[in-house]
Amino acid sequence: MDTQKTLSYMLKGYTYVFCESDKQMKKILRESDVKLFIIDIGLRGLKNGIEIIKELRQDDEYSKLPIICMTSYVNSQQKNNARSAGVDEYLEKPFSKTTLLEVLKNYLTTA
């Protein structure tokens, strides 16, 4: 099962949007009241997840937005890069639905 299908299953009951590009993500952020941002560090394309996180943290409008990163790249350097970029939580794939929902609950009740 791919990540998008897995997350769709795990996020039943939540309103969410999947973005295919950083351009689409920026449009959604401008047009929606986003409460939390989940990003896969291993994004492919013009920018990787770390670069996008850094950009969000430098933007006053999104500097406080909770960011959860998920990745299958599990090593201490990657975790340090993510933390330095400004992620609030780091989930290693595979993670359970329970783990994801606990993280969401922590950030969505304080947002």
mmCIF file of N, CA and C in Angstrom, residues 22-89:
data_model
loop_
_atom_site.group_PDB
_atom_site.id
_atom_site.type_symbol
_atom_site.label_atom_id
_atom_site.label_comp_id
_atom_site.label_asym_id
_atom_site.label_seq_id
_atom_site.Cartn_x
_atom_site.Cartn_y
_atom_site.Cartn_z
ATOM 1 N N ASP A 22 5.240 21.477 -4.610
ATOM 2 C CA ASP A 22 5.360 22.605 -3.689
ATOM 3 C C ASP A 22 4.488 23.778 -4.167
ATOM 4 N N LYS A 23 4.288 23.913 -5.461
ATOM 5 C CA LYS A 23 3.421 24.966 -6.005
ATOM 6 C C LYS A 23 1.976 24.759 -5.545
ATOM 7 N N GLN A 24 1.492 23.528 -5.635
ATOM 8 C CA GLN A 24 0.133 23.212 -5.191
ATOM 9 C C GLN A 24 0.022 23.419 -3.682
ATOM 10 N N MET A 25 1.056 23.037 -2.939
ATOM 11 C CA MET A 25 1.056 23.206 -1.490
ATOM 12 C C MET A 25 0.927 24.680 -1.122
ATOM 13 N N LYS A 26 1.680 25.537 -1.792
ATOM 14 C CA LYS A 26 1.627 26.969 -1.485
ATOM 15 C C LYS A 26 0.243 27.546 -1.772
ATOM 16 N N LYS A 27 -0.372 27.094 -2.851
ATOM 17 C CA LYS A 27 -1.725 27.549 -3.194
ATOM 18 C C LYS A 27 -2.720 27.140 -2.104
ATOM 19 N N ILE A 28 -2.626 25.916 -1.654
ATOM 20 C CA ILE A 28 -3.537 25.425 -0.616
ATOM 21 C C ILE A 28 -3.307 26.165 0.691
ATOM 22 N N LEU A 29 -2.054 26.405 1.043
ATOM 23 C CA LEU A 29 -1.769 27.142 2.269
ATOM 24 C C LEU A 29 -2.353 28.553 2.211
ATOM 25 N N ARG A 30 -2.272 29.206 1.062
ATOM 26 C CA ARG A 30 -2.819 30.562 0.907
ATOM 27 C C ARG A 30 -4.342 30.580 0.975
ATOM 28 N N GLU A 31 -4.981 29.530 0.444
ATOM 29 C CA GLU A 31 -6.434 29.537 0.294
ATOM 30 C C GLU A 31 -7.186 28.808 1.401
ATOM 31 N N SER A 32 -6.489 28.146 2.298
ATOM 32 C CA SER A 32 -7.146 27.321 3.311
ATOM 33 C C SER A 32 -6.663 27.684 4.704
ATOM 34 N N ASP A 33 -7.440 27.283 5.677
ATOM 35 C CA ASP A 33 -7.074 27.483 7.075
ATOM 36 C C ASP A 33 -6.396 26.199 7.572
ATOM 37 N N VAL A 34 -5.134 26.058 7.246
ATOM 38 C CA VAL A 34 -4.384 24.846 7.576
ATOM 39 C C VAL A 34 -3.974 24.892 9.047
ATOM 40 N N LYS A 35 -4.280 23.830 9.761
ATOM 41 C CA LYS A 35 -3.968 23.745 11.193
ATOM 42 C C LYS A 35 -2.705 22.948 11.483
ATOM 43 N N LEU A 36 -2.306 22.108 10.533
ATOM 44 C CA LEU A 36 -1.171 21.210 10.732
ATOM 45 C C LEU A 36 -0.672 20.772 9.364
ATOM 46 N N PHE A 37 0.618 20.540 9.275
ATOM 47 C CA PHE A 37 1.244 20.211 7.996
ATOM 48 C C PHE A 37 2.038 18.921 8.158
ATOM 49 N N ILE A 38 1.743 17.933 7.333
ATOM 50 C CA ILE A 38 2.493 16.667 7.339
ATOM 51 C C ILE A 38 3.250 16.586 6.027
ATOM 52 N N ILE A 39 4.532 16.313 6.119
ATOM 53 C CA ILE A 39 5.356 16.267 4.912
ATOM 54 C C ILE A 39 6.271 15.055 4.940
ATOM 55 N N ASP A 40 6.459 14.481 3.782
ATOM 56 C CA ASP A 40 7.404 13.380 3.627
ATOM 57 C C ASP A 40 8.750 13.990 3.243
ATOM 58 N N ILE A 41 9.752 13.744 4.039
ATOM 59 C CA ILE A 41 11.076 14.324 3.775
ATOM 60 C C ILE A 41 11.628 13.859 2.442
ATOM 61 N N GLY A 42 11.245 12.678 2.018
ATOM 62 C CA GLY A 42 11.784 12.117 0.789
ATOM 63 C C GLY A 42 11.079 12.579 -0.469
ATOM 64 N N LEU A 43 10.488 13.762 -0.443
ATOM 65 C CA LEU A 43 9.824 14.283 -1.637
ATOM 66 C C LEU A 43 10.799 14.361 -2.795
ATOM 67 N N ARG A 44 10.296 14.095 -3.955
ATOM 68 C CA ARG A 44 11.094 14.249 -5.164
ATOM 69 C C ARG A 44 10.561 15.440 -5.939
ATOM 70 N N GLY A 45 11.415 16.087 -6.642
ATOM 71 C CA GLY A 45 10.989 17.233 -7.424
ATOM 72 C C GLY A 45 11.971 18.364 -7.260
ATOM 73 N N LEU A 46 11.487 19.572 -7.441
ATOM 74 C CA LEU A 46 12.368 20.726 -7.379
ATOM 75 C C LEU A 46 12.927 20.946 -5.971
ATOM 76 N N LYS A 47 12.124 20.642 -4.964
ATOM 77 C CA LYS A 47 12.550 20.845 -3.576
ATOM 78 C C LYS A 47 12.269 19.585 -2.774
ATOM 79 N N ASN A 48 13.144 19.307 -1.824
ATOM 80 C CA ASN A 48 12.884 18.183 -0.933
ATOM 81 C C ASN A 48 12.132 18.680 0.296
ATOM 82 N N GLY A 49 11.754 17.756 1.147
ATOM 83 C CA GLY A 49 10.979 18.104 2.332
ATOM 84 C C GLY A 49 11.677 19.072 3.266
ATOM 85 N N ILE A 50 12.974 18.905 3.443
ATOM 86 C CA ILE A 50 13.742 19.788 4.335
ATOM 87 C C ILE A 50 13.704 21.222 3.808
ATOM 88 N N GLU A 51 13.881 21.388 2.517
ATOM 89 C CA GLU A 51 13.857 22.734 1.930
ATOM 90 C C GLU A 51 12.492 23.393 2.109
ATOM 91 N N ILE A 52 11.444 22.624 1.930
ATOM 92 C CA ILE A 52 10.093 23.169 2.103
ATOM 93 C C ILE A 52 9.847 23.553 3.556
ATOM 94 N N ILE A 53 10.293 22.722 4.479
ATOM 95 C CA ILE A 53 10.126 23.030 5.906
ATOM 96 C C ILE A 53 10.857 24.326 6.248
ATOM 97 N N LYS A 54 12.070 24.480 5.772
ATOM 98 C CA LYS A 54 12.837 25.703 6.035
ATOM 99 C C LYS A 54 12.111 26.934 5.499
ATOM 100 N N GLU A 55 11.556 26.825 4.296
ATOM 101 C CA GLU A 55 10.809 27.944 3.719
ATOM 102 C C GLU A 55 9.596 28.301 4.573
ATOM 103 N N LEU A 56 8.871 27.284 5.022
ATOM 104 C CA LEU A 56 7.703 27.547 5.866
ATOM 105 C C LEU A 56 8.110 28.233 7.161
ATOM 106 N N ARG A 57 9.178 27.791 7.762
ATOM 107 C CA ARG A 57 9.622 28.374 9.026
ATOM 108 C C ARG A 57 10.112 29.814 8.866
ATOM 109 N N GLN A 58 10.558 30.169 7.679
ATOM 110 C CA GLN A 58 11.023 31.537 7.433
ATOM 111 C C GLN A 58 9.878 32.486 7.096
ATOM 112 N N ASP A 59 8.710 31.958 6.820
ATOM 113 C CA ASP A 59 7.530 32.754 6.486
ATOM 114 C C ASP A 59 6.755 33.025 7.777
ATOM 115 N N ASP A 60 6.599 34.294 8.133
ATOM 116 C CA ASP A 60 5.918 34.652 9.383
ATOM 117 C C ASP A 60 4.538 34.022 9.513
ATOM 118 N N GLU A 61 3.843 33.885 8.401
ATOM 119 C CA GLU A 61 2.492 33.337 8.434
ATOM 120 C C GLU A 61 2.471 31.860 8.846
ATOM 121 N N TYR A 62 3.539 31.140 8.550
ATOM 122 C CA TYR A 62 3.573 29.697 8.826
ATOM 123 C C TYR A 62 4.657 29.284 9.810
ATOM 124 N N SER A 63 5.325 30.242 10.407
ATOM 125 C CA SER A 63 6.442 29.920 11.294
ATOM 126 C C SER A 63 6.016 29.122 12.530
ATOM 127 N N LYS A 64 4.762 29.256 12.929
ATOM 128 C CA LYS A 64 4.249 28.535 14.103
ATOM 129 C C LYS A 64 3.381 27.334 13.737
ATOM 130 N N LEU A 65 3.171 27.098 12.451
ATOM 131 C CA LEU A 65 2.359 25.975 11.995
ATOM 132 C C LEU A 65 3.008 24.658 12.416
ATOM 133 N N PRO A 66 2.285 23.790 13.127
ATOM 134 C CA PRO A 66 2.879 22.502 13.485
ATOM 135 C C PRO A 66 3.228 21.699 12.233
ATOM 136 N N ILE A 67 4.457 21.205 12.186
ATOM 137 C CA ILE A 67 4.913 20.414 11.052
ATOM 138 C C ILE A 67 5.347 19.043 11.545
ATOM 139 N N ILE A 68 4.748 18.031 10.955
ATOM 140 C CA ILE A 68 5.101 16.641 11.237
ATOM 141 C C ILE A 68 5.773 16.104 9.986
ATOM 142 N N CYS A 69 6.960 15.586 10.147
ATOM 143 C CA CYS A 69 7.593 14.977 8.981
ATOM 144 C C CYS A 69 7.573 13.475 9.161
ATOM 145 N N MET A 70 7.453 12.809 8.049
ATOM 146 C CA MET A 70 7.506 11.350 8.059
ATOM 147 C C MET A 70 8.536 10.937 7.025
ATOM 148 N N THR A 71 9.174 9.839 7.302
ATOM 149 C CA THR A 71 10.207 9.399 6.382
ATOM 150 C C THR A 71 10.535 7.934 6.591
ATOM 151 N N SER A 72 11.039 7.344 5.557
ATOM 152 C CA SER A 72 11.585 5.993 5.684
ATOM 153 C C SER A 72 13.104 6.069 5.763
ATOM 154 N N TYR A 73 13.643 7.295 5.650
ATOM 155 C CA TYR A 73 15.084 7.508 5.809
ATOM 156 C C TYR A 73 15.378 7.671 7.289
ATOM 157 N N VAL A 74 15.783 6.607 7.908
ATOM 158 C CA VAL A 74 15.956 6.621 9.357
ATOM 159 C C VAL A 74 17.442 6.595 9.694
ATOM 160 N N ASN A 75 17.964 7.775 9.972
ATOM 161 C CA ASN A 75 19.325 7.876 10.487
ATOM 162 C C ASN A 75 19.433 9.169 11.286
ATOM 163 N N SER A 76 20.427 9.241 12.128
ATOM 164 C CA SER A 76 20.530 10.382 13.034
ATOM 165 C C SER A 76 20.776 11.689 12.283
ATOM 166 N N GLN A 77 21.506 11.653 11.185
ATOM 167 C CA GLN A 77 21.749 12.874 10.413
ATOM 168 C C GLN A 77 20.449 13.419 9.833
ATOM 169 N N GLN A 78 19.629 12.535 9.296
ATOM 170 C CA GLN A 78 18.345 12.964 8.728
ATOM 171 C C GLN A 78 17.450 13.560 9.813
ATOM 172 N N LYS A 79 17.419 12.922 10.983
ATOM 173 C CA LYS A 79 16.624 13.458 12.090
ATOM 174 C C LYS A 79 17.136 14.830 12.497
ATOM 175 N N ASN A 80 18.454 14.973 12.590
ATOM 176 C CA ASN A 80 19.036 16.263 12.954
ATOM 177 C C ASN A 80 18.705 17.330 11.915
ATOM 178 N N ASN A 81 18.771 16.971 10.635
ATOM 179 C CA ASN A 81 18.428 17.914 9.568
ATOM 180 C C ASN A 81 16.977 18.361 9.684
ATOM 181 N N ALA A 82 16.096 17.402 9.959
ATOM 182 C CA ALA A 82 14.676 17.724 10.089
ATOM 183 C C ALA A 82 14.437 18.626 11.304
ATOM 184 N N ARG A 83 15.022 18.288 12.410
ATOM 185 C CA ARG A 83 14.861 19.105 13.621
ATOM 186 C C ARG A 83 15.423 20.508 13.409
ATOM 187 N N SER A 84 16.592 20.589 12.779
ATOM 188 C CA SER A 84 17.199 21.898 12.506
ATOM 189 C C SER A 84 16.334 22.732 11.569
ATOM 190 N N ALA A 85 15.655 22.078 10.646
ATOM 191 C CA ALA A 85 14.784 22.784 9.704
ATOM 192 C C ALA A 85 13.536 23.318 10.402
ATOM 193 N N GLY A 86 13.137 22.677 11.516
ATOM 194 C CA GLY A 86 12.002 23.180 12.277
ATOM 195 C C GLY A 86 10.806 22.261 12.415
ATOM 196 N N VAL A 87 10.987 20.952 12.197
ATOM 197 C CA VAL A 87 9.844 20.054 12.380
ATOM 198 C C VAL A 87 9.502 19.933 13.859
ATOM 199 N N ASP A 88 8.234 19.697 14.120
ATOM 200 C CA ASP A 88 7.780 19.502 15.492
ATOM 201 C C ASP A 88 7.801 18.036 15.887
ATOM 202 N N GLU A 89 7.513 17.161 14.935
ATOM 203 C CA GLU A 89 7.506 15.710 15.179
ATOM 204 C C GLU A 89 8.147 15.008 14.002
#
